[in-house]
Amino acid sequence: MSDRRATLEALRKTLQARLRAYRGHKTRSLDKDAEEQSLEVENDEVVDRLDEEAFAELGQVDRALERIADGEGEICEDCGEPIDARRLEALPMTTLCIDCAERHR
Ligand SMILES: [Zn+2]
């Protein structure tokens, strides 16, 4: 399962780069004039949402990496049953089996 770990680490870098870009976007918008600023505010709301999503996803990736490091990367953190390999391939950051994921929805 070291492939999954590599996938997660690559994903982690991508998400961190995205978060840096979102935060850079917000810093830049402070220099604009009033009209541009009002456009930027709407834009910023979209960026905020993307930022939150990326941040949540990054947390999930970190969690999955921690569980892999503990030798529990393929075990559902809720019920303790093995997570289906196809599920791990499709959703490498998951820490729940399909049944528990459905229940938590
Ligand atoms: Zn489970």
PDB file of C-alpha atoms and ligand atoms in Angstrom:
ATOM      1  CA  MET A   1       0.000   0.000   0.000  1.00  0.00           C
ATOM      2  CA  SER A   2       2.953   2.390  -0.348  1.00  0.00           C
ATOM      3  CA  ASP A   3       1.340   3.635  -3.577  1.00  0.00           C
ATOM      4  CA  ARG A   4      -1.517   5.012  -1.562  1.00  0.00           C
ATOM      5  CA  ARG A   5       0.881   6.803   0.697  1.00  0.00           C
ATOM      6  CA  ALA A   6       2.652   8.382  -2.287  1.00  0.00           C
ATOM      7  CA  THR A   7      -0.735   9.394  -3.715  1.00  0.00           C
ATOM      8  CA  LEU A   8      -1.691  10.999  -0.415  1.00  0.00           C
ATOM      9  CA  GLU A   9       1.586  12.838  -0.091  1.00  0.00           C
ATOM     10  CA  ALA A  10       1.250  14.205  -3.621  1.00  0.00           C
ATOM     11  CA  LEU A  11      -2.335  15.244  -2.815  1.00  0.00           C
ATOM     12  CA  ARG A  12      -1.133  16.925   0.355  1.00  0.00           C
ATOM     13  CA  LYS A  13       1.377  19.033  -1.606  1.00  0.00           C
ATOM     14  CA  THR A  14      -1.311  19.980  -4.138  1.00  0.00           C
ATOM     15  CA  LEU A  15      -3.707  21.052  -1.395  1.00  0.00           C
ATOM     16  CA  GLN A  16      -1.027  23.043   0.409  1.00  0.00           C
ATOM     17  CA  ALA A  17      -0.159  24.844  -2.837  1.00  0.00           C
ATOM     18  CA  ARG A  18      -3.870  25.578  -3.392  1.00  0.00           C
ATOM     19  CA  LEU A  19      -4.228  26.986   0.117  1.00  0.00           C
ATOM     20  CA  ARG A  20      -1.203  29.222  -0.429  1.00  0.00           C
ATOM     21  CA  ALA A  21      -2.695  30.449  -3.710  1.00  0.00           C
ATOM     22  CA  TYR A  22      -6.077  31.223  -2.081  1.00  0.00           C
ATOM     23  CA  ARG A  23      -4.420  33.119   0.724  1.00  0.00           C
ATOM     24  CA  GLY A  24      -2.237  35.010  -1.734  1.00  0.00           C
ATOM     25  CA  HIS A  25      -5.352  35.979  -3.656  1.00  0.00           C
ATOM     26  CA  LYS A  26      -6.894  37.539  -0.554  1.00  0.00           C
ATOM     27  CA  THR A  27      -3.787  39.473   0.377  1.00  0.00           C
ATOM     28  CA  ARG A  28      -3.527  40.963  -3.112  1.00  0.00           C
ATOM     29  CA  SER A  29      -7.143  42.147  -3.109  1.00  0.00           C
ATOM     30  CA  LEU A  30      -6.359  44.679  -0.364  1.00  0.00           C
ATOM     31  CA  ASP A  31      -4.496  46.909  -2.845  1.00  0.00           C
ATOM     32  CA  LYS A  32      -7.386  47.328  -5.275  1.00  0.00           C
ATOM     33  CA  ASP A  33      -9.632  50.416  -5.671  1.00  0.00           C
ATOM     34  CA  ALA A  34     -13.247  50.427  -4.404  1.00  0.00           C
ATOM     35  CA  GLU A  35     -14.924  49.134  -7.565  1.00  0.00           C
ATOM     36  CA  GLU A  36     -12.490  46.339  -7.991  1.00  0.00           C
ATOM     37  CA  GLN A  37     -12.811  45.574  -4.305  1.00  0.00           C
ATOM     38  CA  SER A  38     -16.574  44.932  -4.553  1.00  0.00           C
ATOM     39  CA  LEU A  39     -15.892  42.430  -7.332  1.00  0.00           C
ATOM     40  CA  GLU A  40     -13.152  40.966  -5.240  1.00  0.00           C
ATOM     41  CA  VAL A  41     -15.475  40.501  -2.261  1.00  0.00           C
ATOM     42  CA  GLU A  42     -17.732  38.148  -4.240  1.00  0.00           C
ATOM     43  CA  ASN A  43     -14.662  36.458  -5.509  1.00  0.00           C
ATOM     44  CA  ASP A  44     -13.305  36.205  -1.995  1.00  0.00           C
ATOM     45  CA  GLU A  45     -16.427  34.408  -0.830  1.00  0.00           C
ATOM     46  CA  VAL A  46     -15.861  31.763  -3.482  1.00  0.00           C
ATOM     47  CA  VAL A  47     -12.210  31.606  -2.548  1.00  0.00           C
ATOM     48  CA  ASP A  48     -13.134  31.300   1.144  1.00  0.00           C
ATOM     49  CA  ARG A  49     -15.332  28.325   0.388  1.00  0.00           C
ATOM     50  CA  LEU A  50     -12.663  26.669  -1.742  1.00  0.00           C
ATOM     51  CA  ASP A  51     -10.159  27.451   0.972  1.00  0.00           C
ATOM     52  CA  GLU A  52     -12.325  25.746   3.594  1.00  0.00           C
ATOM     53  CA  GLU A  53     -12.843  22.724   1.370  1.00  0.00           C
ATOM     54  CA  ALA A  54      -9.140  22.396   0.656  1.00  0.00           C
ATOM     55  CA  PHE A  55      -8.376  22.839   4.356  1.00  0.00           C
ATOM     56  CA  ALA A  56     -10.869  20.124   5.354  1.00  0.00           C
ATOM     57  CA  GLU A  57      -9.511  17.825   2.671  1.00  0.00           C
ATOM     58  CA  LEU A  58      -5.964  18.460   3.831  1.00  0.00           C
ATOM     59  CA  GLY A  59      -6.998  17.509   7.376  1.00  0.00           C
ATOM     60  CA  GLN A  60      -8.480  14.278   6.052  1.00  0.00           C
ATOM     61  CA  VAL A  61      -5.323  13.509   4.057  1.00  0.00           C
ATOM     62  CA  ASP A  62      -3.178  14.104   7.168  1.00  0.00           C
ATOM     63  CA  ARG A  63      -5.465  11.822   9.143  1.00  0.00           C
ATOM     64  CA  ALA A  64      -5.194   9.044   6.569  1.00  0.00           C
ATOM     65  CA  LEU A  65      -1.383   9.431   6.485  1.00  0.00           C
ATOM     66  CA  GLU A  66      -1.253   9.200  10.290  1.00  0.00           C
ATOM     67  CA  ARG A  67      -3.303   6.029  10.234  1.00  0.00           C
ATOM     68  CA  ILE A  68      -1.047   4.558   7.544  1.00  0.00           C
ATOM     69  CA  ALA A  69       1.979   5.432   9.710  1.00  0.00           C
ATOM     70  CA  ASP A  70       0.316   3.596  12.620  1.00  0.00           C
ATOM     71  CA  GLY A  71      -0.290   0.562  10.399  1.00  0.00           C
ATOM     72  CA  GLU A  72      -4.037   1.170  10.430  1.00  0.00           C
ATOM     73  CA  GLY A  73      -4.450   2.815   7.062  1.00  0.00           C
ATOM     74  CA  GLU A  74      -6.609   0.013   5.712  1.00  0.00           C
ATOM     75  CA  ILE A  75      -8.756  -0.340   8.823  1.00  0.00           C
ATOM     76  CA  CYS A  76     -12.017   1.550   9.267  1.00  0.00           C
ATOM     77  CA  GLU A  77     -11.540   3.984  12.168  1.00  0.00           C
ATOM     78  CA  ASP A  78     -15.150   3.538  13.221  1.00  0.00           C
ATOM     79  CA  CYS A  79     -15.964  -0.190  13.112  1.00  0.00           C
ATOM     80  CA  GLY A  80     -12.418  -1.601  12.869  1.00  0.00           C
ATOM     81  CA  GLU A  81     -13.194  -3.680   9.783  1.00  0.00           C
ATOM     82  CA  PRO A  82     -10.847  -3.613   6.763  1.00  0.00           C
ATOM     83  CA  ILE A  83     -11.699  -0.957   4.168  1.00  0.00           C
ATOM     84  CA  ASP A  84     -12.342  -2.359   0.695  1.00  0.00           C
ATOM     85  CA  ALA A  85      -9.228  -1.987  -1.502  1.00  0.00           C
ATOM     86  CA  ARG A  86     -11.254  -0.561  -4.394  1.00  0.00           C
ATOM     87  CA  ARG A  87     -12.630   2.092  -2.068  1.00  0.00           C
ATOM     88  CA  LEU A  88      -9.107   3.020  -0.953  1.00  0.00           C
ATOM     89  CA  GLU A  89      -8.024   3.278  -4.543  1.00  0.00           C
ATOM     90  CA  ALA A  90     -10.945   5.520  -5.483  1.00  0.00           C
ATOM     91  CA  LEU A  91     -10.754   7.628  -2.290  1.00  0.00           C
ATOM     92  CA  PRO A  92      -7.203   7.400  -0.939  1.00  0.00           C
ATOM     93  CA  MET A  93      -7.872   9.868   1.919  1.00  0.00           C
ATOM     94  CA  THR A  94     -10.755   7.907   3.401  1.00  0.00           C
ATOM     95  CA  THR A  95     -10.481   6.470   6.916  1.00  0.00           C
ATOM     96  CA  LEU A  96     -13.942   4.868   6.947  1.00  0.00           C
ATOM     97  CA  CYS A  97     -15.361   1.770   5.287  1.00  0.00           C
ATOM     98  CA  ILE A  98     -18.274   2.245   2.910  1.00  0.00           C
ATOM     99  CA  ASP A  99     -20.877   1.264   5.526  1.00  0.00           C
ATOM    100  CA  CYS A 100     -19.626   3.735   8.123  1.00  0.00           C
ATOM    101  CA  ALA A 101     -19.208   6.491   5.515  1.00  0.00           C
ATOM    102  CA  GLU A 102     -22.870   6.034   4.524  1.00  0.00           C
ATOM    103  CA  ARG A 103     -23.930   6.127   8.155  1.00  0.00           C
ATOM    104  CA  HIS A 104     -21.993   9.348   8.848  1.00  0.00           C
ATOM    105  CA  ARG A 105     -23.481  11.146   5.874  1.00  0.00           C
TER     106      ARG A 105
HETATM  107 ZN    ZN B   1     -16.564   0.891   9.258  1.00  0.00          ZN
END
